[in-house]
PDB file of C-alpha atoms and ligand atoms in Angstrom:
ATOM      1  CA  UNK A   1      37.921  -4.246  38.753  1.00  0.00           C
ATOM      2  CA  UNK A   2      34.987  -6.118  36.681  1.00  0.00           C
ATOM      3  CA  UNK A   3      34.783  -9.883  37.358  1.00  0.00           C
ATOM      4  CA  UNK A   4      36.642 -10.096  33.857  1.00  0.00           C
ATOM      5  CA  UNK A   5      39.768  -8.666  35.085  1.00  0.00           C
ATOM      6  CA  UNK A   6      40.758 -11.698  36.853  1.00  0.00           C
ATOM      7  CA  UNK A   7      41.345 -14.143  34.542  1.00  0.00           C
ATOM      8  CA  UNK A   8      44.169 -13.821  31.801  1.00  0.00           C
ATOM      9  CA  UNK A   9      42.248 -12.961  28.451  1.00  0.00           C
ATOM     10  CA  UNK A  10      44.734 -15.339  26.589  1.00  0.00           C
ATOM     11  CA  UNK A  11      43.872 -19.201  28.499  1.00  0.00           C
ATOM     12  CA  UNK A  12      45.688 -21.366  25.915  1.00  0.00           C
ATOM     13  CA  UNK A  13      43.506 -24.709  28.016  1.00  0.00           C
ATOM     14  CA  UNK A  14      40.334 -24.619  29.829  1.00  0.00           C
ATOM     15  CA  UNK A  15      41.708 -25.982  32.365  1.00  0.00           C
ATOM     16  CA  UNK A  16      43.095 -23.129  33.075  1.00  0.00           C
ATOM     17  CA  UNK A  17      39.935 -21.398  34.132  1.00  0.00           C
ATOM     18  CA  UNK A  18      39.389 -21.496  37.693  1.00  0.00           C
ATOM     19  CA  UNK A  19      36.248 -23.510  38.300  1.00  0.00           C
ATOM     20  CA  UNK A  20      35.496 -21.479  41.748  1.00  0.00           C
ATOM     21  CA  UNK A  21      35.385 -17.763  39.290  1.00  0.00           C
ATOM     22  CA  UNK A  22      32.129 -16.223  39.916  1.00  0.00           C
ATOM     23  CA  UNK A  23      31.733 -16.139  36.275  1.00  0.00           C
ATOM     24  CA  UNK A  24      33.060 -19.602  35.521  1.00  0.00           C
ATOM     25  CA  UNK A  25      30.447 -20.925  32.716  1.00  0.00           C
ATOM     26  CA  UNK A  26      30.497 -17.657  30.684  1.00  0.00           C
ATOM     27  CA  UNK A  27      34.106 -17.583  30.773  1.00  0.00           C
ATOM     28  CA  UNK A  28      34.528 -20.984  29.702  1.00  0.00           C
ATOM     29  CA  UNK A  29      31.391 -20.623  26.904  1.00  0.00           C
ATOM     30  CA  UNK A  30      33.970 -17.468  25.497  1.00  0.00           C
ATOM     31  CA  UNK A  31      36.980 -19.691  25.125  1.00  0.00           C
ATOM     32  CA  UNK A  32      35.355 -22.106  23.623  1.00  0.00           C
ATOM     33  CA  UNK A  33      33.848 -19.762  21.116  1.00  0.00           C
ATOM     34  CA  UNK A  34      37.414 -18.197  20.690  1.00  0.00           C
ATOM     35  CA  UNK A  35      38.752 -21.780  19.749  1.00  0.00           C
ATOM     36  CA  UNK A  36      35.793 -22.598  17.578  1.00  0.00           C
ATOM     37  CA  UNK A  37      37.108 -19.779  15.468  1.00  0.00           C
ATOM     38  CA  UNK A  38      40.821 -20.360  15.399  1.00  0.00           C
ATOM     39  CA  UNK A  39      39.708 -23.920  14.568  1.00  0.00           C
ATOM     40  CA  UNK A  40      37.824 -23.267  12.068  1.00  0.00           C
ATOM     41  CA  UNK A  41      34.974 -24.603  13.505  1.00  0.00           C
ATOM     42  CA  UNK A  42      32.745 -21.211  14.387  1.00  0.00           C
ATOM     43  CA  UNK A  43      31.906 -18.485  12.449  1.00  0.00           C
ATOM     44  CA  UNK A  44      33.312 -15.322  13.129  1.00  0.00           C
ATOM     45  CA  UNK A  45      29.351 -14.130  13.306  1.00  0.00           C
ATOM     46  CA  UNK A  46      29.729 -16.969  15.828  1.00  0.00           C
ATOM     47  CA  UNK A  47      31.324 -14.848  18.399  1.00  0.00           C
ATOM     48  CA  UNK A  48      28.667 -11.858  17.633  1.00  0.00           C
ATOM     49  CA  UNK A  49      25.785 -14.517  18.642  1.00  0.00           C
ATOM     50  CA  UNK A  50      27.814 -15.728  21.485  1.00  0.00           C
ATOM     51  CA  UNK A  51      27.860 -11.855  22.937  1.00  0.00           C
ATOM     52  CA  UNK A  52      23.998 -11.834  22.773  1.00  0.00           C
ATOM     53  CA  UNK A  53      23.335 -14.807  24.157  1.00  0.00           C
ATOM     54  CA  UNK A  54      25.740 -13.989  27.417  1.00  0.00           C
ATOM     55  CA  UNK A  55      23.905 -10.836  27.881  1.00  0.00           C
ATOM     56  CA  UNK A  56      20.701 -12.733  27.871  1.00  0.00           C
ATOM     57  CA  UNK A  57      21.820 -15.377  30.183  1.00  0.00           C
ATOM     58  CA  UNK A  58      23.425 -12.691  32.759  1.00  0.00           C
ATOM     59  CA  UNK A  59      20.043 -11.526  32.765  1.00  0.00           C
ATOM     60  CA  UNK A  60      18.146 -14.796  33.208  1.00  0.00           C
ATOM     61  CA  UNK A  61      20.987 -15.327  36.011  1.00  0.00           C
ATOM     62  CA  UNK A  62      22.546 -17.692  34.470  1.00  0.00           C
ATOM     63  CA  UNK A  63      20.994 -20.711  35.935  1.00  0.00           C
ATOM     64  CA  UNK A  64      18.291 -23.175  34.295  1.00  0.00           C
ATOM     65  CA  UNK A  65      14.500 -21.273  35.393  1.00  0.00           C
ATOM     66  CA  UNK A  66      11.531 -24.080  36.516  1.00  0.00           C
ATOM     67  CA  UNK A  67       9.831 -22.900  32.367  1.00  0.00           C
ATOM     68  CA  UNK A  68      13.266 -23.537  30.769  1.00  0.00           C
ATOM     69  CA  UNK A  69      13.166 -26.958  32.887  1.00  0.00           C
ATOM     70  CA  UNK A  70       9.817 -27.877  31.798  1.00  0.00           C
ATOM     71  CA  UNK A  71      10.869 -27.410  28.128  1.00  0.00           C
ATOM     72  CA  UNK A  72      13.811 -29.744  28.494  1.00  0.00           C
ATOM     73  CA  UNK A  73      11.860 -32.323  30.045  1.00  0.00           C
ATOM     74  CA  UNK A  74       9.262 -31.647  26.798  1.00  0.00           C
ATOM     75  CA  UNK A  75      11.534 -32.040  24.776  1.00  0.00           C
ATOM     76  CA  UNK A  76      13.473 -35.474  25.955  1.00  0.00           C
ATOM     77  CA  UNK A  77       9.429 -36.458  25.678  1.00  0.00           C
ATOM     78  CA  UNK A  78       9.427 -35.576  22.223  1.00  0.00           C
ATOM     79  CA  UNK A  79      12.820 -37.314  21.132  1.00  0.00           C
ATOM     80  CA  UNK A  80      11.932 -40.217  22.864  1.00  0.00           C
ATOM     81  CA  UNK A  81       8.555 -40.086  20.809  1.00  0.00           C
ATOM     82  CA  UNK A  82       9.966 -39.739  17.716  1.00  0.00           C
ATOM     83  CA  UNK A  83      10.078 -42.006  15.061  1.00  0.00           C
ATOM     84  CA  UNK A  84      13.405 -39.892  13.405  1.00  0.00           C
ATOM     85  CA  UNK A  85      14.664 -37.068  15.663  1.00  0.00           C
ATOM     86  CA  UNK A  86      17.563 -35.231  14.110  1.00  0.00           C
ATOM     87  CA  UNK A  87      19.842 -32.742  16.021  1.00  0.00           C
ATOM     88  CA  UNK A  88      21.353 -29.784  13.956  1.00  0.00           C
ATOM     89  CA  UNK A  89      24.248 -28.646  14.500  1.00  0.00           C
ATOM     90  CA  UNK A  90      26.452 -25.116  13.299  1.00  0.00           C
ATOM     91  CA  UNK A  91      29.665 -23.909  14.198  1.00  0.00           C
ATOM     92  CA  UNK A  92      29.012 -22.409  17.951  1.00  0.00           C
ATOM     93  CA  UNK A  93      26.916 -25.581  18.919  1.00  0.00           C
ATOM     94  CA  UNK A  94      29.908 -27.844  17.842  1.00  0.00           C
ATOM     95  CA  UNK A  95      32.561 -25.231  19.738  1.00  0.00           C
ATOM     96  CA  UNK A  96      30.316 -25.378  22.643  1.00  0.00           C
ATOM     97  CA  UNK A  97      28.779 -29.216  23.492  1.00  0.00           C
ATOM     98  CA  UNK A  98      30.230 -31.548  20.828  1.00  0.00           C
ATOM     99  CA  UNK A  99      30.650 -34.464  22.915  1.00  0.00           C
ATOM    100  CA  UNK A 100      26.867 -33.652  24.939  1.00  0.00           C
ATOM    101  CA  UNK A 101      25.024 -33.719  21.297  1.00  0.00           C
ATOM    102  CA  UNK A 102      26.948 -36.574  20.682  1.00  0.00           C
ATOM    103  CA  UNK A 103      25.729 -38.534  24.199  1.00  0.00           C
ATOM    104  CA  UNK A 104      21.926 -36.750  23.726  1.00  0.00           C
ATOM    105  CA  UNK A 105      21.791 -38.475  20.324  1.00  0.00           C
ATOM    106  CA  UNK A 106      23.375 -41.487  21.693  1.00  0.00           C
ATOM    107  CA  UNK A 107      20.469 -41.623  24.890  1.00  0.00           C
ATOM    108  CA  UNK A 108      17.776 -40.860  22.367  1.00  0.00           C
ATOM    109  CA  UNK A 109      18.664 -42.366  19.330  1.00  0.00           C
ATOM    110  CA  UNK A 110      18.784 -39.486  16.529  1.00  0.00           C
ATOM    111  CA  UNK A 111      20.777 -38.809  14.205  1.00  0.00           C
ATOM    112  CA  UNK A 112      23.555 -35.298  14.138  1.00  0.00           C
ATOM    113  CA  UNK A 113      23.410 -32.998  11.069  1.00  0.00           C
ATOM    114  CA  UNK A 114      25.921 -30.519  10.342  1.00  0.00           C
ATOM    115  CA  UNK A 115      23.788 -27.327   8.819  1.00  0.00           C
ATOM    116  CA  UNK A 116      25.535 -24.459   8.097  1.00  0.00           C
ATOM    117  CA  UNK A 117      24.154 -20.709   8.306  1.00  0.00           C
ATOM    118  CA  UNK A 118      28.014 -19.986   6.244  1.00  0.00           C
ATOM    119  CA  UNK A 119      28.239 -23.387   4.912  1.00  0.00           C
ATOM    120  CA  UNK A 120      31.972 -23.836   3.270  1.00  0.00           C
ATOM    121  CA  UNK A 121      33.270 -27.910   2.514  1.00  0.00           C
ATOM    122  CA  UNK A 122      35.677 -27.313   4.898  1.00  0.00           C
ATOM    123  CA  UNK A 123      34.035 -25.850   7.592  1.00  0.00           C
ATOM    124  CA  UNK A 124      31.496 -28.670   6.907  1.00  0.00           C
ATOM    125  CA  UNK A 125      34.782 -31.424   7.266  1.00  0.00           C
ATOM    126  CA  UNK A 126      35.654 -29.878   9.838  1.00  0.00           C
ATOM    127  CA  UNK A 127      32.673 -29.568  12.444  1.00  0.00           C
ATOM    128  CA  UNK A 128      32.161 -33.112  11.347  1.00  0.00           C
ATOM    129  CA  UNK A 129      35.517 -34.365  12.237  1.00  0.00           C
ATOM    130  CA  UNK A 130      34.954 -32.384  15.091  1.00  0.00           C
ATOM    131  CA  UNK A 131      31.578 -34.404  16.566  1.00  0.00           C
ATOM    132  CA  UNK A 132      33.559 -37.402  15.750  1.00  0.00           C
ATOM    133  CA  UNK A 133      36.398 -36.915  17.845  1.00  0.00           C
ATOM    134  CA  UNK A 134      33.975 -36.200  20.826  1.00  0.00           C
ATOM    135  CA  UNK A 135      31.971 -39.494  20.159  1.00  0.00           C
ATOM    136  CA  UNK A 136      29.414 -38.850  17.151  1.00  0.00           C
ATOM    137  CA  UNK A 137      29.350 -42.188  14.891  1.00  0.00           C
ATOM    138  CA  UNK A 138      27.830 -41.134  12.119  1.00  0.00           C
ATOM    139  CA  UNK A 139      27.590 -37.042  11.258  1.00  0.00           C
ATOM    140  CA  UNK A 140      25.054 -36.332   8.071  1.00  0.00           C
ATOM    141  CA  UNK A 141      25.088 -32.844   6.738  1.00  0.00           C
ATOM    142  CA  UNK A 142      27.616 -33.742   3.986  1.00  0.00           C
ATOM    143  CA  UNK A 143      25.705 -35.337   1.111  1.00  0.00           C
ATOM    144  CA  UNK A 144      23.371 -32.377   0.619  1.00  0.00           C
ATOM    145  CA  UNK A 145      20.757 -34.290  -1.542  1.00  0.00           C
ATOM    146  CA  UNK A 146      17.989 -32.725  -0.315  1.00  0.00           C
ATOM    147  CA  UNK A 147      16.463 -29.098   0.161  1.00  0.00           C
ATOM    148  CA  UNK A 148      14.438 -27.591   2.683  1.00  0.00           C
ATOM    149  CA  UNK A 149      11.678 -25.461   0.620  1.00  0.00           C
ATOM    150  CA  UNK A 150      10.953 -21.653   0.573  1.00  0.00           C
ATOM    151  CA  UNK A 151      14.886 -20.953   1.730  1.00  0.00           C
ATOM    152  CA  UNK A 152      18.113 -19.597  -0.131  1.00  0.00           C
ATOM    153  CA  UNK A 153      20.528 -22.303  -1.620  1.00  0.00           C
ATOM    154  CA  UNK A 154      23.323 -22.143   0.978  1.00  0.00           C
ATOM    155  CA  UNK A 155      21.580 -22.670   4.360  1.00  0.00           C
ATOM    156  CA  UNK A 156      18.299 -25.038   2.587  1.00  0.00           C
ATOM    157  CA  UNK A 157      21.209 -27.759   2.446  1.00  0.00           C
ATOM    158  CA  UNK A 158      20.394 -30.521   4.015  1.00  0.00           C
ATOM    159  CA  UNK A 159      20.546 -34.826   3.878  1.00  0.00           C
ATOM    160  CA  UNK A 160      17.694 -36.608   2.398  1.00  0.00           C
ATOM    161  CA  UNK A 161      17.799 -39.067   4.924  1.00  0.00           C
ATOM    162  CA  UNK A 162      19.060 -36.420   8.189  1.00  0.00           C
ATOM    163  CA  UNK A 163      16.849 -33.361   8.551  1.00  0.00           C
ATOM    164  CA  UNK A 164      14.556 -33.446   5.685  1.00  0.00           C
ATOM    165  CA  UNK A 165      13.242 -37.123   6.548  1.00  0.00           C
ATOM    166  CA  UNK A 166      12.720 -36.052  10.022  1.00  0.00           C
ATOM    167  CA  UNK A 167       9.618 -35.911  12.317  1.00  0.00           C
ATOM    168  CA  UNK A 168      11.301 -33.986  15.126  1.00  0.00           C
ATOM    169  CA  UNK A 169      14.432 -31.563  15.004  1.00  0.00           C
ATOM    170  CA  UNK A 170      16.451 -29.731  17.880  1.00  0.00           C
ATOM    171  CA  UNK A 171      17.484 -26.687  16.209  1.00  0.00           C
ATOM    172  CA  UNK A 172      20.173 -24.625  18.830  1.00  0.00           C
ATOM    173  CA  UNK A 173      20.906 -21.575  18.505  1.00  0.00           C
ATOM    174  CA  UNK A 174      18.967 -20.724  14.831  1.00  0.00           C
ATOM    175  CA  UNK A 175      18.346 -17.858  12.420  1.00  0.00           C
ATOM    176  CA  UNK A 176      14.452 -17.240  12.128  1.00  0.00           C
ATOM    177  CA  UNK A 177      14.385 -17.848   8.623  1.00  0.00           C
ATOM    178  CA  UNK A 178      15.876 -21.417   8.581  1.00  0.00           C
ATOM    179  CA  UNK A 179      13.627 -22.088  11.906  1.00  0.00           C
ATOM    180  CA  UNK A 180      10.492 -20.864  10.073  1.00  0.00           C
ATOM    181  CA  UNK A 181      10.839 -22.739   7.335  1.00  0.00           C
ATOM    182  CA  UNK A 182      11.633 -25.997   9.157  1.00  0.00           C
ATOM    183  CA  UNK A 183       7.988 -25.252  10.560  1.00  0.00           C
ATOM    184  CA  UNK A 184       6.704 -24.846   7.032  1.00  0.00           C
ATOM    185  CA  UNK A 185       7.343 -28.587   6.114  1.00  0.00           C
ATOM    186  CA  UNK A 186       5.447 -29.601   9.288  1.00  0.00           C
ATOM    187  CA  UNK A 187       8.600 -30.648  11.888  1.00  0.00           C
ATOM    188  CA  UNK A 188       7.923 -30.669  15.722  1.00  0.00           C
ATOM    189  CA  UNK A 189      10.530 -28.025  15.893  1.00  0.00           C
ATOM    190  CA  UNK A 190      12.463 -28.119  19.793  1.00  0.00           C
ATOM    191  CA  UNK A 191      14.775 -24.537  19.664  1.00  0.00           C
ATOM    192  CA  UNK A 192      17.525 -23.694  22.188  1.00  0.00           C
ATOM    193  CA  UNK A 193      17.882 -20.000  22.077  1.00  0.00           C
ATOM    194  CA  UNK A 194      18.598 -17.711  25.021  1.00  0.00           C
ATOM    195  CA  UNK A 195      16.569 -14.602  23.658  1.00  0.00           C
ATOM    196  CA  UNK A 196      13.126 -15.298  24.234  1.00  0.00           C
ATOM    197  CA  UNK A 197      12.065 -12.904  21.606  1.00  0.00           C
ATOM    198  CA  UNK A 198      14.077 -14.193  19.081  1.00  0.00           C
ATOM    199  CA  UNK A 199      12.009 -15.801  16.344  1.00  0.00           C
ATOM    200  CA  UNK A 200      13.230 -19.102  16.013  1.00  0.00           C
ATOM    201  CA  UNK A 201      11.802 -19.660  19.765  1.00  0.00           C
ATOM    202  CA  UNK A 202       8.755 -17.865  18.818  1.00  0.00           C
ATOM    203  CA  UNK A 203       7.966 -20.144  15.961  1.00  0.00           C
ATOM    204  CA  UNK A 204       9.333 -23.538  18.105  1.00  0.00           C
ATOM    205  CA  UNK A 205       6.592 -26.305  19.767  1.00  0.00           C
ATOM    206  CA  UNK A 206       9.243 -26.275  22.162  1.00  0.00           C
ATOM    207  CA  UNK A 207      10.900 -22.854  22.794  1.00  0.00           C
ATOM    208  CA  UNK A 208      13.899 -23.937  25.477  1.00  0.00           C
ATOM    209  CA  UNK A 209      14.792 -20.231  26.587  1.00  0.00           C
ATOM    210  CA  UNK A 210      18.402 -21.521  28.220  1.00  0.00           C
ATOM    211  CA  UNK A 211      22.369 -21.682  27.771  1.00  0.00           C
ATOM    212  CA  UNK A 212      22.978 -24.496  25.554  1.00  0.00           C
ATOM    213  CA  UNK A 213      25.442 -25.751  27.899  1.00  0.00           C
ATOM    214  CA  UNK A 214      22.904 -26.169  30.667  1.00  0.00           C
ATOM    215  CA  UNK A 215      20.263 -27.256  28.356  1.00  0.00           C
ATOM    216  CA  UNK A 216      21.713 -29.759  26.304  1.00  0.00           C
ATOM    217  CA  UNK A 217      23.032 -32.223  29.716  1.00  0.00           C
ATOM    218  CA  UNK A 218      19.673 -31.443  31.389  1.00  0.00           C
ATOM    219  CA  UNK A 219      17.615 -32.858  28.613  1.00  0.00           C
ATOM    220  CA  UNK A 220      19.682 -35.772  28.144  1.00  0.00           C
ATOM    221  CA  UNK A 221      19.122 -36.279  32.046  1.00  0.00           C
ATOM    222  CA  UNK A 222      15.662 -36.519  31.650  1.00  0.00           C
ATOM    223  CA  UNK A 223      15.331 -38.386  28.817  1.00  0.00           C
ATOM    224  CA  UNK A 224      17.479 -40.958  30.768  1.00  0.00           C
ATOM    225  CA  UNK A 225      15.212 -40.640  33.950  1.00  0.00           C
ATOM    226  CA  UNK A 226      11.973 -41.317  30.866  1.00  0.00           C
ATOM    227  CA  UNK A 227      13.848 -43.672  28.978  1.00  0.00           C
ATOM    228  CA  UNK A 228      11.698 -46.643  30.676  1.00  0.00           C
ATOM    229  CA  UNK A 229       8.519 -44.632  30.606  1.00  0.00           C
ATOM    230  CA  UNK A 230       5.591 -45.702  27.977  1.00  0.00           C
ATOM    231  CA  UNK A 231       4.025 -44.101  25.252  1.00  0.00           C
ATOM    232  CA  UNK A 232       1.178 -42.531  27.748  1.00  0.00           C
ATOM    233  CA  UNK A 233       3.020 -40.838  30.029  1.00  0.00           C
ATOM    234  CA  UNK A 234       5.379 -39.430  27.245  1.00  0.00           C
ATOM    235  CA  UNK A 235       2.585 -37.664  25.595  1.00  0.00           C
ATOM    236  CA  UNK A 236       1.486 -36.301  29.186  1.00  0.00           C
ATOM    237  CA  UNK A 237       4.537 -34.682  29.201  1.00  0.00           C
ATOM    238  CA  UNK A 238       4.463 -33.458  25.741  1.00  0.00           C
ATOM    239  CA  UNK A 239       0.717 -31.802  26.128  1.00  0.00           C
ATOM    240  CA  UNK A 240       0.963 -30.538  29.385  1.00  0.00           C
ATOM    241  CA  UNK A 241       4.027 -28.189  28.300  1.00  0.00           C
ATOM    242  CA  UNK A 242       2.725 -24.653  27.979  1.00  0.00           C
ATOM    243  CA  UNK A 243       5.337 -22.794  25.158  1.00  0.00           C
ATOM    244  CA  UNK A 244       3.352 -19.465  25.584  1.00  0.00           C
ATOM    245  CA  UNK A 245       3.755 -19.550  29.557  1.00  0.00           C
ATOM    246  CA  UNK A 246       7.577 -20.575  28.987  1.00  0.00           C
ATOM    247  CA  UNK A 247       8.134 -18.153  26.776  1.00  0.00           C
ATOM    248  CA  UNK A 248       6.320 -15.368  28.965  1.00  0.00           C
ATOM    249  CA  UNK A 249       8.462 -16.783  31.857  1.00  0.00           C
ATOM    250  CA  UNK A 250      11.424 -16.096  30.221  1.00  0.00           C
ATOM    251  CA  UNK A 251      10.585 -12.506  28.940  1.00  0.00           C
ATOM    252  CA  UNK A 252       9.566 -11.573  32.658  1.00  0.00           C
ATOM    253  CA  UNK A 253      12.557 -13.079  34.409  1.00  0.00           C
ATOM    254  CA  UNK A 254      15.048 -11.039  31.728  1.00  0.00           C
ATOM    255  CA  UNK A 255      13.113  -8.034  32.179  1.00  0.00           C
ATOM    256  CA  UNK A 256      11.898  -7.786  35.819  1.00  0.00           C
ATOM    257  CA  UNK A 257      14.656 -10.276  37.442  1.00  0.00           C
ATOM    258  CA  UNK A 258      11.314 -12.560  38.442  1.00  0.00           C
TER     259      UNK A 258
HETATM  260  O1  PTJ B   1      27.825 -21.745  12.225  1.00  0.00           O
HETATM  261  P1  PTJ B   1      26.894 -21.059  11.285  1.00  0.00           P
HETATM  262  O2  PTJ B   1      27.576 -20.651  10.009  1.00  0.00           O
HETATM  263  O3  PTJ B   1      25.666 -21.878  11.000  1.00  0.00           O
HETATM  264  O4  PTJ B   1      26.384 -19.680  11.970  1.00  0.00           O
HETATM  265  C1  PTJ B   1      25.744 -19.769  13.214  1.00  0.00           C
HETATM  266  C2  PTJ B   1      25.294 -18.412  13.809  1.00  0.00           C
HETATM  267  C3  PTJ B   1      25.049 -18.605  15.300  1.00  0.00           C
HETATM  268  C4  PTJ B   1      26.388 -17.371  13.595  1.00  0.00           C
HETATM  269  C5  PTJ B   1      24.011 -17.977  13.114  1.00  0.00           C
HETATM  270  O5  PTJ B   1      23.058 -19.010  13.216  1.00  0.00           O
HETATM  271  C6  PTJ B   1      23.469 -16.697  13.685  1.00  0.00           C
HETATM  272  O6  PTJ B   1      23.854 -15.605  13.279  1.00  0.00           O
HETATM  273  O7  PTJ B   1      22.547 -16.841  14.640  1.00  0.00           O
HETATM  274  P2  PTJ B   1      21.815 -15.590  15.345  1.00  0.00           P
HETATM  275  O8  PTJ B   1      20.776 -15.081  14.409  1.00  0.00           O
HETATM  276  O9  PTJ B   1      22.813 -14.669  15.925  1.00  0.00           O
HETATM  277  O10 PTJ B   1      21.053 -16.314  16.515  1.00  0.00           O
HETATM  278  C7  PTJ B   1      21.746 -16.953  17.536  1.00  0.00           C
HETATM  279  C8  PTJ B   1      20.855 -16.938  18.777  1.00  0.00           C
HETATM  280  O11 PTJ B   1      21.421 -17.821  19.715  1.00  0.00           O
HETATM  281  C9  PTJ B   1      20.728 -15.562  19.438  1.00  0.00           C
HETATM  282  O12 PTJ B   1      19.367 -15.286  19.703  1.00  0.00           O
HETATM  283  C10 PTJ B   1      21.494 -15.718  20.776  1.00  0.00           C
HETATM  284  O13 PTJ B   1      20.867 -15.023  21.836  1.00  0.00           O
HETATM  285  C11 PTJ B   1      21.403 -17.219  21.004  1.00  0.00           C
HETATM  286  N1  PTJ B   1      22.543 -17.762  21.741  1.00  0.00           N
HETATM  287  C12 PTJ B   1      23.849 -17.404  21.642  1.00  0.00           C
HETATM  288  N2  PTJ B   1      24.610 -18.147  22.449  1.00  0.00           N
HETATM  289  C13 PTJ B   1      23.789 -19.016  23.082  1.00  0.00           C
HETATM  290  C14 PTJ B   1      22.457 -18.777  22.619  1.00  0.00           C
HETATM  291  N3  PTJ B   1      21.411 -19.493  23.065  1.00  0.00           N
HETATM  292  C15 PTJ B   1      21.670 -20.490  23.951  1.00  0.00           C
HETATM  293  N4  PTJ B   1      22.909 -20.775  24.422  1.00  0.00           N
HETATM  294  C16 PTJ B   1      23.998 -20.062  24.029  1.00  0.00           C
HETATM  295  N5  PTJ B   1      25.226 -20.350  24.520  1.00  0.00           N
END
């Protein structure tokens, strides 16, 4: 019997998933994808994403490697830096840590934007409504008034005053395209994305090769633990990240278990 076998497949609460289950996190990470979807809230590619990224994190081990560490420190450096961080959000990132963007942009004062690979006004009300019942004050992504350049209508969306103003953005769990062409316009780009290979990492200053719910409470740690530190040491931080090693780190760990 596979490690799957022992839970119910239909957990109506995640409560109800029994914290000591070998498998706890990616269990947990499923049912919250399922919900996202019944709620409205996640794509239905959503759950096609979601099966990658497991399969990349079962081979990583499933914990947070020293590389992935260094990037989240990096990137609490960089947030704390900025003069307008932004944090995007889509529909598995608001099924997944709604409440831990909403205390990350809280520690380092940025603002949460709703962008939309399948952007719908309702799925856009409803992620929204979503961060706000887990703590977000104010959600952009809604007024559209802007466009990111060299990208199709639908997913170039974003607020004048959110992601297109901004001098560093934490994109989780992008398409390439979209990540690229945040690059284009010049953005310190931090991306959470479990394949290493994946473009959007490949094209990030800060590639954070890690399970979003891992990542996302470890960098708030840190920037916490740097919140007090000056301007110096922040850029330390910043330039003594290596994104090739981290990257190669990754790669090796996935492919030789090292
Ligand atoms: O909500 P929308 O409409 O904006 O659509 C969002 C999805 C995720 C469907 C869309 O952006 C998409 O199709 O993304 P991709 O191209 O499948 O890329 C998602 C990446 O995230 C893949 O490389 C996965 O390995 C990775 N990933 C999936 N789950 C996690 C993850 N990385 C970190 N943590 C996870 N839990």
């Amino acid at each position: 019997m596979s490690d799957y076998d022992t839970v119910s497949a239909d957990v109506e609460h995640e409560e109800e998933i029994p914290e000591d289950h070998p498998r706890y996190q990616d269990l947990l990470t499923r049912h919250r994808i399922e919900k996202g979807v019944e709620n409205g809230i996640t794509h239905l590619q959503g759950m096609h994403a979601e099966g990658r990224g497991s399969a990349f994190d079962y081979l990583l081990g499933e914990e947070t490697i020293p590389t992935a560490d260094d990037a989240e420190r990096a990137a609490a450096a960089h947030l704390l830096l900025a003069d307008h961080p932004v944090l995007s959000i889509n529909g598995n990132v608001a099924a997944l840590v709604p409440g831990e963007m909403a205390t990350l942009a809280d520690v380092v004062d940025a603002d949460l934007e709703v962008n939309l690979f399948n952007r719908t006004p309702e799925r856009m009300e409803t992620i929204a409504e979503h961060l706000r019942e887990h703590g977000a004050t104010d959600v952009k992504g809604l007024e559209a008034d802007a466009r990111i350049p060299n990208l199709d209508h639908q997913r170039a969306k974003v607020d004048e005053d959110g992601i297109y103003a901004a001098d560093v953005v934490l994109v989780p769990l992008e398409d390439g395209d979209r990540a690229e062409a945040l690059e284009g316009m010049g953005k310190t780009e931090i991306v959470i994305d479990l394949n290493p290979l994946s473009r959007s990492p490949q094209v990030a200053d800060v590639p954070i090769v890690d399970n979003i719910i891992r990542a996302i409470p470890n960098v708030t740690d840190h920037a916490r633990e740097l919140a007090d530190a000056d301007e110096k040491r922040l850029r330390e931080i910043v330039d003594e990240f290596d994104r090739e090693t981290a990257l190669e780190a990754a790669e090796e760990r996935i492919r030789n278990g090292f």
